Amino acid sequence: MDAYNQTTVTHFILIGLSDRPEVRYPVFVVFTIIYQVTVGGNGAILLAIGTEKKLHTPMYYFLANLSLLDISCPSVTVPKMLENLLTEKHSISYIGCALQLYFLVALVGTEVFLLSVMAYDRYVAICFPLRYTLIITKVRCVQLTAGTWVAGFLNSLLHTVSTFHLSFCKSTQVNQYYCDIPPVLVLSCSSTYVAEMLILVEGGILGISSFLVTFVSYFYIVSTILKIQSAVGKHKAFSTCASHLLVVCLFGGTTVFTYVRPYSSQHFPARDRLISMLYGIITPMLNPMIYSLRNTEMKGALRRVLCHKVYSLQV
């Protein structure tokens, strides 16, 4: 069966966002704009953090990594989707599908871990402000960030191997606009029990662990903030954490729903595509707005970067 798999399945067909030909060009225009806004917004945050010395702190170091992930994640799926909308081929090679799945799962996993690290960073900053610089050092920042990237990519390697080790002799139509674990698994004609259990158990453990780190961190953060006497101090502390908590809810909730559930249950393709767009396309576009609109330092840095760019163009 493995030999059959390797010699017969050379490509997959991506269903796309809509089966209606008349909406191809409007969808292409909409997602081209969304992708450009995503890359531009997150790129501006990276530029602002890189050029502003006062933003060279652990919190903004983690935010820069988040922006890098928010550029990379849609870059894995959106360009291929836009190409398929224009050419109407809707096909992707077997190797291309495996690589797309690998990098997507790796980047999504890395972002889940990074959001937990950012929650821990806020916990230390608010609950132990005097010891913050001793606990969250530059070396510790690099170690935590490297750990999230390594864990995300190793986790993805495990799931990619378990998924593409299966035999595919059914339909090659992937009921999604990109290659992902759930829609690829349903195409297998061999048992997917091990692959499903691997995701549910291993993904569940990592997902629950990340959730617990975030939940416990914010439990202590809220407890500490409520003890602050100054209304200004409370507002500043809540403003610092509110944006991160909103991102965790948007990204974490949709990611858990997509992966940590039994695939044998009834599927609703339109709903699954919508949910995948929320964490794969919409959330990366919203993150720069969420973080910049609630952060005075970031707004000031972005304003100076944009003014400097406009001035340079005029000169």
PDB file of C-alpha atoms in Angstrom:
ATOM      1  CA  MET A   1       0.000   0.000   0.000  1.00  0.00           C
ATOM      2  CA  ASP A   2       2.874   2.410   0.732  1.00  0.00           C
ATOM      3  CA  ALA A   3       4.308   1.809  -2.733  1.00  0.00           C
ATOM      4  CA  TYR A   4       0.864   2.431  -4.188  1.00  0.00           C
ATOM      5  CA  ASN A   5       0.668   5.657  -2.237  1.00  0.00           C
ATOM      6  CA  GLN A   6       4.010   6.947  -3.482  1.00  0.00           C
ATOM      7  CA  THR A   7       3.456   6.081  -7.183  1.00  0.00           C
ATOM      8  CA  THR A   8      -0.175   7.143  -7.613  1.00  0.00           C
ATOM      9  CA  VAL A   9      -0.710  10.203  -5.393  1.00  0.00           C
ATOM     10  CA  THR A  10       1.439  12.922  -6.930  1.00  0.00           C
ATOM     11  CA  HIS A  11      -0.772  15.888  -6.102  1.00  0.00           C
ATOM     12  CA  PHE A  12      -3.819  17.044  -4.161  1.00  0.00           C
ATOM     13  CA  ILE A  13      -6.702  19.263  -5.204  1.00  0.00           C
ATOM     14  CA  LEU A  14      -7.470  22.194  -2.894  1.00  0.00           C
ATOM     15  CA  ILE A  15     -11.195  22.921  -2.895  1.00  0.00           C
ATOM     16  CA  GLY A  16     -10.726  26.596  -2.066  1.00  0.00           C
ATOM     17  CA  LEU A  17     -12.998  29.059  -0.303  1.00  0.00           C
ATOM     18  CA  SER A  18     -15.852  28.909  -2.792  1.00  0.00           C
ATOM     19  CA  ASP A  19     -16.994  26.675  -5.626  1.00  0.00           C
ATOM     20  CA  ARG A  20     -18.703  29.575  -7.436  1.00  0.00           C
ATOM     21  CA  PRO A  21     -16.639  30.925 -10.375  1.00  0.00           C
ATOM     22  CA  GLU A  22     -18.259  34.388 -10.242  1.00  0.00           C
ATOM     23  CA  VAL A  23     -16.783  35.152  -6.811  1.00  0.00           C
ATOM     24  CA  ARG A  24     -13.190  34.214  -7.681  1.00  0.00           C
ATOM     25  CA  TYR A  25     -11.993  37.728  -8.501  1.00  0.00           C
ATOM     26  CA  PRO A  26     -13.753  39.515  -5.600  1.00  0.00           C
ATOM     27  CA  VAL A  27     -12.297  36.899  -3.205  1.00  0.00           C
ATOM     28  CA  PHE A  28      -8.877  37.374  -4.797  1.00  0.00           C
ATOM     29  CA  VAL A  29      -9.029  41.154  -4.308  1.00  0.00           C
ATOM     30  CA  VAL A  30     -10.263  40.890  -0.691  1.00  0.00           C
ATOM     31  CA  PHE A  31      -7.582  38.427   0.403  1.00  0.00           C
ATOM     32  CA  THR A  32      -4.845  40.282  -1.484  1.00  0.00           C
ATOM     33  CA  ILE A  33      -5.724  43.399   0.522  1.00  0.00           C
ATOM     34  CA  ILE A  34      -5.909  41.424   3.799  1.00  0.00           C
ATOM     35  CA  TYR A  35      -2.520  39.840   3.113  1.00  0.00           C
ATOM     36  CA  GLN A  36      -0.917  43.197   2.281  1.00  0.00           C
ATOM     37  CA  VAL A  37      -2.377  44.772   5.434  1.00  0.00           C
ATOM     38  CA  THR A  38      -1.084  41.818   7.490  1.00  0.00           C
ATOM     39  CA  VAL A  39       2.444  42.010   6.107  1.00  0.00           C
ATOM     40  CA  GLY A  40       2.506  45.817   6.234  1.00  0.00           C
ATOM     41  CA  GLY A  41       1.136  46.066   9.792  1.00  0.00           C
ATOM     42  CA  ASN A  42       3.373  43.417  11.286  1.00  0.00           C
ATOM     43  CA  GLY A  43       6.326  44.673   9.265  1.00  0.00           C
ATOM     44  CA  ALA A  44       5.770  48.151  10.703  1.00  0.00           C
ATOM     45  CA  ILE A  45       5.821  46.724  14.240  1.00  0.00           C
ATOM     46  CA  LEU A  46       9.087  44.903  13.501  1.00  0.00           C
ATOM     47  CA  LEU A  47      10.580  48.097  12.072  1.00  0.00           C
ATOM     48  CA  ALA A  48       9.407  50.195  15.026  1.00  0.00           C
ATOM     49  CA  ILE A  49      10.797  47.750  17.591  1.00  0.00           C
ATOM     50  CA  GLY A  50      14.057  47.438  15.685  1.00  0.00           C
ATOM     51  CA  THR A  51      14.651  51.186  15.349  1.00  0.00           C
ATOM     52  CA  GLU A  52      13.367  52.456  18.716  1.00  0.00           C
ATOM     53  CA  LYS A  53      15.928  51.795  21.453  1.00  0.00           C
ATOM     54  CA  LYS A  54      13.411  52.233  24.266  1.00  0.00           C
ATOM     55  CA  LEU A  55      11.429  49.326  22.828  1.00  0.00           C
ATOM     56  CA  HIS A  56      14.416  46.989  23.202  1.00  0.00           C
ATOM     57  CA  THR A  57      12.814  45.286  26.209  1.00  0.00           C
ATOM     58  CA  PRO A  58      11.683  41.673  26.779  1.00  0.00           C
ATOM     59  CA  MET A  59       7.995  42.468  26.186  1.00  0.00           C
ATOM     60  CA  TYR A  60       8.680  44.008  22.785  1.00  0.00           C
ATOM     61  CA  TYR A  61      11.219  41.313  21.952  1.00  0.00           C
ATOM     62  CA  PHE A  62       8.434  38.732  22.345  1.00  0.00           C
ATOM     63  CA  LEU A  63       6.056  40.988  20.411  1.00  0.00           C
ATOM     64  CA  ALA A  64       8.575  41.166  17.547  1.00  0.00           C
ATOM     65  CA  ASN A  65       8.628  37.367  17.404  1.00  0.00           C
ATOM     66  CA  LEU A  66       4.826  37.345  17.366  1.00  0.00           C
ATOM     67  CA  SER A  67       4.813  39.794  14.446  1.00  0.00           C
ATOM     68  CA  LEU A  68       7.322  37.614  12.595  1.00  0.00           C
ATOM     69  CA  LEU A  69       5.038  34.611  13.114  1.00  0.00           C
ATOM     70  CA  ASP A  70       2.024  36.640  11.977  1.00  0.00           C
ATOM     71  CA  ILE A  71       3.815  37.420   8.715  1.00  0.00           C
ATOM     72  CA  SER A  72       5.029  33.851   8.209  1.00  0.00           C
ATOM     73  CA  CYS A  73       1.810  31.986   9.008  1.00  0.00           C
ATOM     74  CA  PRO A  74      -0.418  33.501   6.268  1.00  0.00           C
ATOM     75  CA  SER A  75       2.564  33.517   3.898  1.00  0.00           C
ATOM     76  CA  VAL A  76       2.466  29.710   3.965  1.00  0.00           C
ATOM     77  CA  THR A  77      -1.141  29.506   2.735  1.00  0.00           C
ATOM     78  CA  VAL A  78      -2.379  32.763   1.194  1.00  0.00           C
ATOM     79  CA  PRO A  79      -0.028  33.078  -1.849  1.00  0.00           C
ATOM     80  CA  LYS A  80      -0.933  29.554  -3.001  1.00  0.00           C
ATOM     81  CA  MET A  81      -4.613  30.293  -2.466  1.00  0.00           C
ATOM     82  CA  LEU A  82      -4.350  33.485  -4.530  1.00  0.00           C
ATOM     83  CA  GLU A  83      -2.481  31.615  -7.285  1.00  0.00           C
ATOM     84  CA  ASN A  84      -5.203  28.965  -7.424  1.00  0.00           C
ATOM     85  CA  LEU A  85      -7.908  31.631  -7.599  1.00  0.00           C
ATOM     86  CA  LEU A  86      -6.273  33.158 -10.681  1.00  0.00           C
ATOM     87  CA  THR A  87      -5.251  29.980 -12.499  1.00  0.00           C
ATOM     88  CA  GLU A  88      -8.226  27.767 -11.498  1.00  0.00           C
ATOM     89  CA  LYS A  89      -5.827  24.794 -11.198  1.00  0.00           C
ATOM     90  CA  HIS A  90      -6.480  24.274  -7.467  1.00  0.00           C
ATOM     91  CA  SER A  91      -3.699  21.704  -7.348  1.00  0.00           C
ATOM     92  CA  ILE A  92      -0.676  21.288  -5.099  1.00  0.00           C
ATOM     93  CA  SER A  93       2.042  18.650  -5.374  1.00  0.00           C
ATOM     94  CA  TYR A  94       2.350  15.854  -2.805  1.00  0.00           C
ATOM     95  CA  ILE A  95       5.633  17.300  -1.522  1.00  0.00           C
ATOM     96  CA  GLY A  96       4.211  20.827  -1.634  1.00  0.00           C
ATOM     97  CA  CYS A  97       1.242  19.741   0.449  1.00  0.00           C
ATOM     98  CA  ALA A  98       3.502  18.058   3.019  1.00  0.00           C
ATOM     99  CA  LEU A  99       5.745  21.132   3.261  1.00  0.00           C
ATOM    100  CA  GLN A 100       2.779  23.480   3.543  1.00  0.00           C
ATOM    101  CA  LEU A 101       1.266  21.374   6.331  1.00  0.00           C
ATOM    102  CA  TYR A 102       4.616  21.130   8.123  1.00  0.00           C
ATOM    103  CA  PHE A 103       5.330  24.860   8.166  1.00  0.00           C
ATOM    104  CA  LEU A 104       1.743  25.811   8.973  1.00  0.00           C
ATOM    105  CA  VAL A 105       1.484  23.479  11.976  1.00  0.00           C
ATOM    106  CA  ALA A 106       4.996  24.504  13.086  1.00  0.00           C
ATOM    107  CA  LEU A 107       4.198  28.221  12.990  1.00  0.00           C
ATOM    108  CA  VAL A 108       0.792  27.809  14.640  1.00  0.00           C
ATOM    109  CA  GLY A 109       2.320  25.663  17.394  1.00  0.00           C
ATOM    110  CA  THR A 110       5.150  28.138  17.912  1.00  0.00           C
ATOM    111  CA  GLU A 111       2.639  30.970  18.284  1.00  0.00           C
ATOM    112  CA  VAL A 112       0.636  29.013  20.874  1.00  0.00           C
ATOM    113  CA  PHE A 113       3.808  28.463  22.925  1.00  0.00           C
ATOM    114  CA  LEU A 114       4.933  32.073  22.446  1.00  0.00           C
ATOM    115  CA  LEU A 115       1.618  33.433  23.740  1.00  0.00           C
ATOM    116  CA  SER A 116       2.145  31.397  26.920  1.00  0.00           C
ATOM    117  CA  VAL A 117       5.659  32.817  27.286  1.00  0.00           C
ATOM    118  CA  MET A 118       4.269  36.336  26.832  1.00  0.00           C
ATOM    119  CA  ALA A 119       1.695  35.638  29.571  1.00  0.00           C
ATOM    120  CA  TYR A 120       4.506  34.503  31.882  1.00  0.00           C
ATOM    121  CA  ASP A 121       6.463  37.658  31.030  1.00  0.00           C
ATOM    122  CA  ARG A 122       3.497  39.862  32.015  1.00  0.00           C
ATOM    123  CA  TYR A 123       3.044  37.819  35.206  1.00  0.00           C
ATOM    124  CA  VAL A 124       6.625  38.486  36.283  1.00  0.00           C
ATOM    125  CA  ALA A 125       6.435  42.162  35.258  1.00  0.00           C
ATOM    126  CA  ILE A 126       3.269  42.865  37.254  1.00  0.00           C
ATOM    127  CA  CYS A 127       3.619  40.491  40.205  1.00  0.00           C
ATOM    128  CA  PHE A 128       7.390  40.901  40.732  1.00  0.00           C
ATOM    129  CA  PRO A 129       8.270  44.321  39.240  1.00  0.00           C
ATOM    130  CA  LEU A 130      11.396  44.804  41.372  1.00  0.00           C
ATOM    131  CA  ARG A 131      12.821  41.420  40.382  1.00  0.00           C
ATOM    132  CA  TYR A 132      11.692  41.560  36.744  1.00  0.00           C
ATOM    133  CA  THR A 133      15.071  42.484  35.250  1.00  0.00           C
ATOM    134  CA  LEU A 134      16.753  39.757  37.321  1.00  0.00           C
ATOM    135  CA  ILE A 135      14.289  37.044  36.212  1.00  0.00           C
ATOM    136  CA  ILE A 136      13.646  38.029  32.583  1.00  0.00           C
ATOM    137  CA  THR A 137      17.192  38.661  31.388  1.00  0.00           C
ATOM    138  CA  LYS A 138      18.330  38.911  27.768  1.00  0.00           C
ATOM    139  CA  VAL A 139      19.679  35.359  27.951  1.00  0.00           C
ATOM    140  CA  ARG A 140      16.394  34.105  29.424  1.00  0.00           C
ATOM    141  CA  CYS A 141      14.460  35.872  26.633  1.00  0.00           C
ATOM    142  CA  VAL A 142      16.527  34.155  23.963  1.00  0.00           C
ATOM    143  CA  GLN A 143      16.180  30.781  25.705  1.00  0.00           C
ATOM    144  CA  LEU A 144      12.388  31.086  26.036  1.00  0.00           C
ATOM    145  CA  THR A 145      11.952  32.279  22.454  1.00  0.00           C
ATOM    146  CA  ALA A 146      14.261  29.612  21.005  1.00  0.00           C
ATOM    147  CA  GLY A 147      12.400  27.000  23.034  1.00  0.00           C
ATOM    148  CA  THR A 148       9.058  28.007  21.528  1.00  0.00           C
ATOM    149  CA  TRP A 149      10.408  27.819  17.953  1.00  0.00           C
ATOM    150  CA  VAL A 150      12.171  24.474  18.500  1.00  0.00           C
ATOM    151  CA  ALA A 151       9.134  22.966  20.247  1.00  0.00           C
ATOM    152  CA  GLY A 152       6.796  24.180  17.500  1.00  0.00           C
ATOM    153  CA  PHE A 153       8.882  22.785  14.640  1.00  0.00           C
ATOM    154  CA  LEU A 154       9.638  19.451  16.346  1.00  0.00           C
ATOM    155  CA  ASN A 155       5.955  19.040  17.199  1.00  0.00           C
ATOM    156  CA  SER A 156       5.035  19.709  13.571  1.00  0.00           C
ATOM    157  CA  LEU A 157       7.631  17.227  12.297  1.00  0.00           C
ATOM    158  CA  LEU A 158       6.032  14.505  14.395  1.00  0.00           C
ATOM    159  CA  HIS A 159       2.532  15.214  13.063  1.00  0.00           C
ATOM    160  CA  THR A 160       3.662  15.659   9.454  1.00  0.00           C
ATOM    161  CA  VAL A 161       5.444  12.291   9.429  1.00  0.00           C
ATOM    162  CA  SER A 162       2.478  10.530  11.051  1.00  0.00           C
ATOM    163  CA  THR A 163       0.063  12.100   8.536  1.00  0.00           C
ATOM    164  CA  PHE A 164       1.999  11.468   5.312  1.00  0.00           C
ATOM    165  CA  HIS A 165       3.056   7.998   6.393  1.00  0.00           C
ATOM    166  CA  LEU A 166      -0.561   7.010   5.652  1.00  0.00           C
ATOM    167  CA  SER A 167      -1.782   5.623   2.338  1.00  0.00           C
ATOM    168  CA  PHE A 168      -3.939   7.789   0.086  1.00  0.00           C
ATOM    169  CA  CYS A 169      -6.042   5.904  -2.425  1.00  0.00           C
ATOM    170  CA  LYS A 170      -9.350   7.726  -2.071  1.00  0.00           C
ATOM    171  CA  SER A 171     -10.222  11.135  -3.462  1.00  0.00           C
ATOM    172  CA  THR A 172      -7.342  13.619  -3.554  1.00  0.00           C
ATOM    173  CA  GLN A 173      -9.640  16.606  -2.967  1.00  0.00           C
ATOM    174  CA  VAL A 174      -8.609  18.452   0.202  1.00  0.00           C
ATOM    175  CA  ASN A 175     -11.717  20.117   1.593  1.00  0.00           C
ATOM    176  CA  GLN A 176      -9.841  23.275   2.526  1.00  0.00           C
ATOM    177  CA  TYR A 177      -7.952  26.086   0.785  1.00  0.00           C
ATOM    178  CA  TYR A 178      -4.625  24.738   2.122  1.00  0.00           C
ATOM    179  CA  CYS A 179      -3.176  21.446   3.355  1.00  0.00           C
ATOM    180  CA  ASP A 180      -3.891  20.845   7.028  1.00  0.00           C
ATOM    181  CA  ILE A 181      -4.005  17.746   9.213  1.00  0.00           C
ATOM    182  CA  PRO A 182      -7.806  17.234   9.563  1.00  0.00           C
ATOM    183  CA  PRO A 183      -8.753  17.519   5.847  1.00  0.00           C
ATOM    184  CA  VAL A 184      -5.740  15.435   4.748  1.00  0.00           C
ATOM    185  CA  LEU A 185      -6.427  12.661   7.279  1.00  0.00           C
ATOM    186  CA  VAL A 186      -9.935  12.051   5.953  1.00  0.00           C
ATOM    187  CA  LEU A 187      -8.462  11.228   2.519  1.00  0.00           C
ATOM    188  CA  SER A 188      -6.506   8.247   3.849  1.00  0.00           C
ATOM    189  CA  CYS A 189      -7.644   4.719   3.026  1.00  0.00           C
ATOM    190  CA  SER A 190      -5.565   3.282   5.874  1.00  0.00           C
ATOM    191  CA  SER A 191      -6.296   3.535   9.578  1.00  0.00           C
ATOM    192  CA  THR A 192      -5.884   7.063  10.962  1.00  0.00           C
ATOM    193  CA  TYR A 193      -6.330   5.972  14.579  1.00  0.00           C
ATOM    194  CA  VAL A 194      -2.669   6.434  15.559  1.00  0.00           C
ATOM    195  CA  ALA A 195      -2.408   9.836  13.851  1.00  0.00           C
ATOM    196  CA  GLU A 196      -5.657  11.026  15.467  1.00  0.00           C
ATOM    197  CA  MET A 197      -4.679   9.788  18.920  1.00  0.00           C
ATOM    198  CA  LEU A 198      -1.250  11.397  18.543  1.00  0.00           C
ATOM    199  CA  ILE A 199      -2.886  14.755  17.881  1.00  0.00           C
ATOM    200  CA  LEU A 200      -5.498  14.402  20.603  1.00  0.00           C
ATOM    201  CA  VAL A 201      -3.065  13.185  23.274  1.00  0.00           C
ATOM    202  CA  GLU A 202       0.176  14.982  22.422  1.00  0.00           C
ATOM    203  CA  GLY A 203      -1.548  18.076  21.062  1.00  0.00           C
ATOM    204  CA  GLY A 204      -3.938  18.049  24.002  1.00  0.00           C
ATOM    205  CA  ILE A 205      -1.115  17.861  26.537  1.00  0.00           C
ATOM    206  CA  LEU A 206       0.818  20.715  24.923  1.00  0.00           C
ATOM    207  CA  GLY A 207      -2.335  22.765  24.363  1.00  0.00           C
ATOM    208  CA  ILE A 208      -3.606  22.282  27.912  1.00  0.00           C
ATOM    209  CA  SER A 209      -0.151  23.016  29.325  1.00  0.00           C
ATOM    210  CA  SER A 210       0.028  26.279  27.360  1.00  0.00           C
ATOM    211  CA  PHE A 211      -3.503  27.175  28.439  1.00  0.00           C
ATOM    212  CA  LEU A 212      -2.708  26.469  32.098  1.00  0.00           C
ATOM    213  CA  VAL A 213       0.427  28.650  31.984  1.00  0.00           C
ATOM    214  CA  THR A 214      -1.647  31.489  30.512  1.00  0.00           C
ATOM    215  CA  PHE A 215      -4.599  30.955  32.876  1.00  0.00           C
ATOM    216  CA  VAL A 216      -2.481  30.746  36.040  1.00  0.00           C
ATOM    217  CA  SER A 217      -0.409  33.753  34.954  1.00  0.00           C
ATOM    218  CA  TYR A 218      -3.489  35.890  34.426  1.00  0.00           C
ATOM    219  CA  PHE A 219      -5.123  34.656  37.626  1.00  0.00           C
ATOM    220  CA  TYR A 220      -2.187  36.049  39.613  1.00  0.00           C
ATOM    221  CA  ILE A 221      -1.995  39.134  37.378  1.00  0.00           C
ATOM    222  CA  VAL A 222      -5.634  40.041  38.008  1.00  0.00           C
ATOM    223  CA  SER A 223      -5.242  39.337  41.746  1.00  0.00           C
ATOM    224  CA  THR A 224      -2.237  41.666  41.885  1.00  0.00           C
ATOM    225  CA  ILE A 225      -3.903  44.408  39.835  1.00  0.00           C
ATOM    226  CA  LEU A 226      -6.966  44.436  42.107  1.00  0.00           C
ATOM    227  CA  LYS A 227      -4.672  45.169  45.052  1.00  0.00           C
ATOM    228  CA  ILE A 228      -3.293  48.305  43.381  1.00  0.00           C
ATOM    229  CA  GLN A 229      -4.692  51.402  45.115  1.00  0.00           C
ATOM    230  CA  SER A 230      -4.119  53.881  42.291  1.00  0.00           C
ATOM    231  CA  ALA A 231      -6.788  53.964  39.565  1.00  0.00           C
ATOM    232  CA  VAL A 232      -4.142  55.089  37.065  1.00  0.00           C
ATOM    233  CA  GLY A 233      -1.942  52.131  38.018  1.00  0.00           C
ATOM    234  CA  LYS A 234      -4.832  49.701  37.588  1.00  0.00           C
ATOM    235  CA  HIS A 235      -5.711  51.145  34.183  1.00  0.00           C
ATOM    236  CA  LYS A 236      -2.105  50.960  32.980  1.00  0.00           C
ATOM    237  CA  ALA A 237      -1.719  47.355  34.151  1.00  0.00           C
ATOM    238  CA  PHE A 238      -4.995  46.242  32.595  1.00  0.00           C
ATOM    239  CA  SER A 239      -4.154  48.032  29.326  1.00  0.00           C
ATOM    240  CA  THR A 240      -0.838  46.200  29.141  1.00  0.00           C
ATOM    241  CA  CYS A 241      -2.481  42.782  29.526  1.00  0.00           C
ATOM    242  CA  ALA A 242      -5.835  43.286  27.773  1.00  0.00           C
ATOM    243  CA  SER A 243      -4.389  43.228  24.247  1.00  0.00           C
ATOM    244  CA  HIS A 244      -2.460  40.016  24.903  1.00  0.00           C
ATOM    245  CA  LEU A 245      -5.485  38.336  26.500  1.00  0.00           C
ATOM    246  CA  LEU A 246      -7.653  39.248  23.500  1.00  0.00           C
ATOM    247  CA  VAL A 247      -5.121  37.697  21.107  1.00  0.00           C
ATOM    248  CA  VAL A 248      -4.964  34.533  23.251  1.00  0.00           C
ATOM    249  CA  CYS A 249      -8.761  34.164  23.142  1.00  0.00           C
ATOM    250  CA  LEU A 250      -9.007  34.761  19.378  1.00  0.00           C
ATOM    251  CA  PHE A 251      -6.065  32.610  18.327  1.00  0.00           C
ATOM    252  CA  GLY A 252      -6.103  29.948  21.048  1.00  0.00           C
ATOM    253  CA  GLY A 253      -9.824  29.248  20.909  1.00  0.00           C
ATOM    254  CA  THR A 254      -9.965  28.699  17.148  1.00  0.00           C
ATOM    255  CA  THR A 255      -6.751  26.656  17.133  1.00  0.00           C
ATOM    256  CA  VAL A 256      -7.941  24.298  19.860  1.00  0.00           C
ATOM    257  CA  PHE A 257     -11.278  23.838  18.075  1.00  0.00           C
ATOM    258  CA  THR A 258      -9.500  22.975  14.814  1.00  0.00           C
ATOM    259  CA  TYR A 259      -7.009  20.424  16.111  1.00  0.00           C
ATOM    260  CA  VAL A 260      -8.017  19.075  19.524  1.00  0.00           C
ATOM    261  CA  ARG A 261     -11.243  17.305  18.582  1.00  0.00           C
ATOM    262  CA  PRO A 262     -12.139  13.885  17.181  1.00  0.00           C
ATOM    263  CA  TYR A 263     -12.049  13.854  13.386  1.00  0.00           C
ATOM    264  CA  SER A 264     -14.557  11.042  13.162  1.00  0.00           C
ATOM    265  CA  SER A 265     -17.252  13.508  14.235  1.00  0.00           C
ATOM    266  CA  GLN A 266     -19.471  15.242  11.697  1.00  0.00           C
ATOM    267  CA  HIS A 267     -17.700  17.879   9.655  1.00  0.00           C
ATOM    268  CA  PHE A 268     -19.067  21.138   8.276  1.00  0.00           C
ATOM    269  CA  PRO A 269     -16.601  22.311   5.597  1.00  0.00           C
ATOM    270  CA  ALA A 270     -17.876  25.897   5.435  1.00  0.00           C
ATOM    271  CA  ARG A 271     -17.585  26.275   9.214  1.00  0.00           C
ATOM    272  CA  ASP A 272     -14.108  24.712   9.263  1.00  0.00           C
ATOM    273  CA  ARG A 273     -12.903  27.083   6.538  1.00  0.00           C
ATOM    274  CA  LEU A 274     -14.265  30.082   8.435  1.00  0.00           C
ATOM    275  CA  ILE A 275     -12.562  29.017  11.673  1.00  0.00           C
ATOM    276  CA  SER A 276      -9.272  28.360   9.878  1.00  0.00           C
ATOM    277  CA  MET A 277      -9.453  31.864   8.373  1.00  0.00           C
ATOM    278  CA  LEU A 278      -9.885  33.346  11.846  1.00  0.00           C
ATOM    279  CA  TYR A 279      -6.599  31.985  13.218  1.00  0.00           C
ATOM    280  CA  GLY A 280      -4.680  31.730   9.939  1.00  0.00           C
ATOM    281  CA  ILE A 281      -5.521  35.034   8.228  1.00  0.00           C
ATOM    282  CA  ILE A 282      -7.750  37.371  10.251  1.00  0.00           C
ATOM    283  CA  THR A 283      -5.973  37.191  13.636  1.00  0.00           C
ATOM    284  CA  PRO A 284      -2.499  37.936  12.144  1.00  0.00           C
ATOM    285  CA  MET A 285      -4.038  40.991  10.453  1.00  0.00           C
ATOM    286  CA  LEU A 286      -5.707  42.191  13.676  1.00  0.00           C
ATOM    287  CA  ASN A 287      -2.719  41.680  15.994  1.00  0.00           C
ATOM    288  CA  PRO A 288      -0.869  44.887  14.963  1.00  0.00           C
ATOM    289  CA  MET A 289      -4.071  46.895  15.508  1.00  0.00           C
ATOM    290  CA  ILE A 290      -4.776  45.231  18.859  1.00  0.00           C
ATOM    291  CA  TYR A 291      -1.276  45.839  20.202  1.00  0.00           C
ATOM    292  CA  SER A 292      -0.690  49.303  18.744  1.00  0.00           C
ATOM    293  CA  LEU A 293      -4.067  50.854  19.558  1.00  0.00           C
ATOM    294  CA  ARG A 294      -3.790  49.981  23.266  1.00  0.00           C
ATOM    295  CA  ASN A 295      -0.092  50.772  23.624  1.00  0.00           C
ATOM    296  CA  THR A 296       1.046  54.386  23.838  1.00  0.00           C
ATOM    297  CA  GLU A 297       4.736  53.550  23.355  1.00  0.00           C
ATOM    298  CA  MET A 298       4.009  51.473  20.267  1.00  0.00           C
ATOM    299  CA  LYS A 299       1.742  54.130  18.767  1.00  0.00           C
ATOM    300  CA  GLY A 300       4.442  56.741  19.291  1.00  0.00           C
ATOM    301  CA  ALA A 301       7.127  54.523  17.748  1.00  0.00           C
ATOM    302  CA  LEU A 302       4.938  53.690  14.725  1.00  0.00           C
ATOM    303  CA  ARG A 303       4.140  57.378  14.250  1.00  0.00           C
ATOM    304  CA  ARG A 304       7.832  58.302  14.262  1.00  0.00           C
ATOM    305  CA  VAL A 305       8.694  55.483  11.838  1.00  0.00           C
ATOM    306  CA  LEU A 306       5.927  56.471   9.417  1.00  0.00           C
ATOM    307  CA  CYS A 307       6.805  60.190   9.639  1.00  0.00           C
ATOM    308  CA  HIS A 308      10.472  59.412   8.990  1.00  0.00           C
ATOM    309  CA  LYS A 309       9.518  57.292   5.962  1.00  0.00           C
ATOM    310  CA  VAL A 310       7.279  60.034   4.545  1.00  0.00           C
ATOM    311  CA  TYR A 311      10.025  62.623   5.116  1.00  0.00           C
ATOM    312  CA  SER A 312      12.597  60.387   3.368  1.00  0.00           C
ATOM    313  CA  LEU A 313      10.305  59.997   0.349  1.00  0.00           C
ATOM    314  CA  GLN A 314       9.801  63.759   0.114  1.00  0.00           C
ATOM    315  CA  VAL A 315      13.526  64.411   0.265  1.00  0.00           C
TER     316      VAL A 315
END
